[in-house]
XYZ file of N, CA and C in Angstrom:
276
model
N 3.231 23.923 -20.018
C 3.751 23.258 -18.375
C 5.659 24.287 -19.398
N 5.986 23.912 -20.267
C 6.989 24.246 -21.420
C 7.443 25.452 -21.475
N 6.558 26.319 -21.857
C 6.377 28.001 -21.770
C 7.169 27.878 -19.955
N 6.140 27.865 -19.472
C 6.466 28.393 -18.031
C 8.188 28.015 -17.286
N 8.788 26.716 -17.953
C 9.792 26.965 -17.555
C 10.580 27.400 -18.367
N 11.178 28.001 -19.517
C 11.408 28.704 -19.611
C 11.429 30.345 -19.413
N 10.216 30.657 -19.117
C 10.550 32.117 -18.133
C 11.012 32.018 -16.987
N 11.221 31.042 -16.024
C 11.851 30.496 -14.935
C 13.217 30.647 -15.148
N 13.402 29.582 -16.816
C 14.969 30.170 -16.704
C 14.981 31.398 -17.292
N 14.646 32.252 -17.775
C 15.058 33.453 -18.025
C 14.694 33.829 -16.794
N 14.325 34.137 -15.910
C 14.414 35.209 -14.916
C 15.064 34.591 -13.670
N 15.296 33.777 -13.899
C 17.125 33.321 -12.695
C 18.353 33.383 -13.389
N 18.326 33.890 -14.817
C 19.512 34.419 -15.346
C 20.049 36.105 -14.488
N 21.264 35.712 -14.404
C 21.767 37.164 -13.832
C 21.177 37.815 -14.548
N 21.547 39.565 -13.554
C 21.061 40.535 -14.036
C 19.685 41.049 -15.169
N 18.653 39.749 -14.662
C 17.771 40.400 -15.154
C 16.866 40.997 -14.348
N 15.926 42.175 -14.524
C 15.062 43.012 -13.890
C 13.615 42.988 -13.816
N 13.215 42.347 -15.094
C 11.774 42.004 -15.431
C 11.691 41.226 -16.394
N 10.153 40.408 -16.516
C 10.194 39.931 -17.387
C 8.943 39.892 -17.800
N 8.300 39.668 -19.132
C 7.138 39.516 -19.614
C 6.925 39.461 -21.213
N 5.725 38.390 -20.960
C 5.515 38.170 -22.566
C 3.891 38.510 -23.475
N 4.022 38.535 -24.419
C 2.633 38.044 -25.089
C 2.613 36.987 -25.771
N 2.229 37.068 -27.131
C 1.564 35.939 -27.756
C 2.553 35.075 -28.969
N 3.750 36.143 -28.484
C 4.828 35.516 -29.804
C 5.973 35.362 -28.949
N 6.498 36.577 -28.041
C 7.556 36.347 -27.385
C 7.989 36.750 -25.752
N 8.803 36.695 -25.582
C 9.283 36.445 -24.325
C 10.584 38.016 -24.207
N 10.435 38.762 -23.508
C 11.142 40.155 -22.929
C 11.505 40.192 -22.066
N 12.675 39.928 -21.977
C 13.423 40.723 -20.061
C 13.929 41.521 -20.294
N 14.045 42.211 -19.460
C 14.336 44.125 -19.281
C 16.095 43.830 -18.706
N 17.046 44.227 -18.375
C 18.378 43.675 -18.042
C 18.791 45.645 -17.432
N 19.962 45.095 -17.583
C 20.367 46.654 -17.029
C 20.835 47.844 -17.905
N 21.297 47.270 -19.499
C 21.487 47.760 -20.492
C 20.542 47.512 -21.542
N 19.522 47.266 -21.940
C 17.997 46.973 -22.530
C 17.262 46.015 -22.049
N 16.735 45.766 -23.367
C 16.030 44.023 -23.533
C 16.363 42.888 -23.975
N 15.991 41.950 -23.583
C 16.687 40.642 -24.808
C 15.261 40.335 -25.674
N 15.320 39.425 -26.372
C 13.944 38.851 -26.898
C 13.743 37.693 -27.511
N 13.615 36.463 -27.009
C 13.161 35.713 -27.102
C 12.197 34.994 -27.810
N 11.899 33.942 -28.808
C 10.345 33.851 -28.428
C 10.330 32.376 -27.317
N 8.915 32.127 -28.034
C 9.012 31.190 -26.998
C 9.075 29.864 -26.592
N 9.958 29.332 -27.541
C 10.822 28.491 -27.232
C 12.206 28.496 -26.383
N 12.232 29.858 -26.253
C 13.319 30.479 -25.679
C 14.652 30.989 -26.466
N 14.508 30.512 -27.810
C 15.527 31.086 -28.861
C 15.744 32.505 -28.726
N 17.062 32.961 -28.639
C 17.151 34.588 -28.942
C 16.112 35.023 -30.174
N 15.634 36.129 -30.281
C 15.498 36.847 -31.420
C 16.273 38.437 -31.694
N 16.574 38.776 -30.567
C 17.004 40.124 -30.940
C 17.210 40.703 -29.518
N 18.215 41.739 -29.653
C 18.835 42.355 -27.966
C 18.505 44.244 -27.991
N 18.285 44.931 -27.646
C 17.526 46.612 -27.807
C 18.356 46.803 -26.706
N 19.444 47.558 -27.124
C 19.996 48.268 -26.018
C 19.572 49.497 -25.928
N 19.355 50.220 -24.678
C 19.074 51.226 -24.828
C 19.754 52.736 -23.392
N 20.691 51.574 -23.331
C 21.346 52.493 -22.246
C 20.886 53.032 -20.804
N 19.450 52.278 -20.558
C 19.097 52.602 -19.718
C 18.261 51.478 -18.502
N 19.200 51.454 -17.577
C 18.202 49.547 -16.963
C 16.785 49.761 -17.394
N 15.652 48.818 -17.972
C 14.619 48.278 -18.377
C 13.626 47.626 -16.772
N 13.531 48.610 -16.128
C 12.485 48.198 -15.074
C 11.065 47.802 -14.824
N 10.754 48.111 -16.166
C 9.000 47.501 -16.166
C 8.881 47.619 -17.287
N 8.218 46.503 -17.776
C 7.909 46.237 -18.968
C 5.960 46.003 -19.908
N 5.914 46.705 -21.026
C 4.462 46.307 -21.301
C 4.345 45.634 -22.594
N 4.002 44.766 -22.787
C 3.615 44.762 -24.766
C 2.379 44.341 -25.193
N 2.440 45.657 -25.613
C 0.922 46.435 -25.704
C 0.368 46.593 -27.013
N -0.689 46.679 -28.153
C -0.718 47.303 -29.407
C 0.728 47.254 -30.436
N 1.738 46.297 -30.426
C 2.400 45.660 -31.249
C 3.926 46.873 -30.752
N 3.366 47.567 -29.639
C 5.118 47.498 -29.562
C 5.212 47.382 -27.935
N 6.380 47.569 -27.261
C 7.271 47.558 -25.901
C 7.488 48.539 -25.473
N 6.727 48.448 -24.555
C 6.855 50.573 -23.514
C 7.742 49.648 -22.491
N 8.740 50.390 -21.764
C 9.555 50.404 -20.975
C 10.266 51.867 -20.470
N 10.151 50.831 -19.084
C 9.758 52.219 -17.990
C 12.070 51.929 -17.459
N 11.891 53.205 -17.280
C 13.192 53.188 -16.919
C 13.586 54.850 -16.393
N 14.557 54.641 -15.825
C 15.393 55.868 -14.325
C 15.018 57.120 -15.237
N 15.278 57.175 -17.006
C 15.588 58.243 -17.568
C 14.324 58.633 -18.234
N 13.134 58.084 -18.300
C 12.165 57.900 -18.998
C 11.155 56.607 -19.488
N 10.705 57.054 -20.225
C 9.756 55.800 -21.310
C 10.325 55.245 -22.619
N 11.040 53.979 -22.980
C 10.999 54.210 -24.589
C 9.378 53.199 -24.947
N 9.536 53.507 -26.344
C 8.959 52.583 -27.154
C 9.295 51.314 -27.942
N 9.614 50.737 -27.873
C 10.030 49.590 -28.917
C 8.807 49.012 -30.097
N 9.401 49.554 -31.078
C 7.776 49.117 -32.150
C 8.820 47.066 -32.105
N 7.692 46.110 -32.133
C 7.618 45.070 -32.195
C 7.770 44.462 -33.806
N 7.696 45.388 -34.689
C 7.800 44.876 -36.376
C 9.438 45.061 -36.690
N 9.745 46.425 -36.012
C 11.196 46.566 -36.780
C 12.500 46.929 -35.685
N 11.836 47.069 -34.324
C 13.018 47.087 -33.094
C 13.195 48.645 -32.929
N 12.620 49.183 -34.056
C 13.087 50.993 -33.836
C 12.210 51.551 -32.687
N 13.302 52.822 -31.445
C 13.078 52.804 -30.412
C 12.619 54.681 -30.655
N 11.550 54.602 -29.678
C 11.659 55.909 -29.204
C 11.532 56.336 -27.716
N 11.735 57.627 -27.423
C 12.031 58.034 -25.875
C 11.196 58.900 -26.219
N 10.752 58.642 -24.390
C 9.943 60.194 -23.552
C 10.927 60.546 -22.399
N 11.788 61.525 -22.480
C 12.538 61.999 -21.371
C 12.102 62.570 -20.230
N 12.179 61.958 -18.961
C 11.974 62.552 -17.806
C 12.661 63.969 -17.872
N 12.202 65.252 -17.311
C 13.010 65.872 -17.277
C 14.268 65.888 -15.683
N 14.133 64.956 -14.249
C 14.845 64.714 -14.006
C 14.687 62.860 -13.714
N 16.206 62.295 -13.833
C 16.061 61.075 -13.422
C 15.599 60.800 -12.204
N 14.934 59.717 -12.137
C 14.325 58.615 -10.911
C 15.242 58.218 -9.815
N 15.037 58.327 -8.837
C 15.996 57.551 -7.600
C 15.712 55.730 -8.275
N 16.124 55.093 -8.082
C 16.489 53.818 -8.124
C 15.851 53.270 -7.059
């Protein structure tokens, strides 16, 4: 029950576009990138992407982030970022 209330708290914050969690962390998509929290709601890091993080999926040691400009892959080990660009930006 406690973890559920943390997700509601994050989701009610201004500018949160998407929320997902795995067995270790909670990830909140924002207009600028992704904020990462532990399961007790303490901040872990922020990853600035310069794009709105509209879709998130935590899979296989990576956080996949869908944006209007393409797909980002954030390594959950060292927070490094890879990016696959789209030919043109998607409409919001």
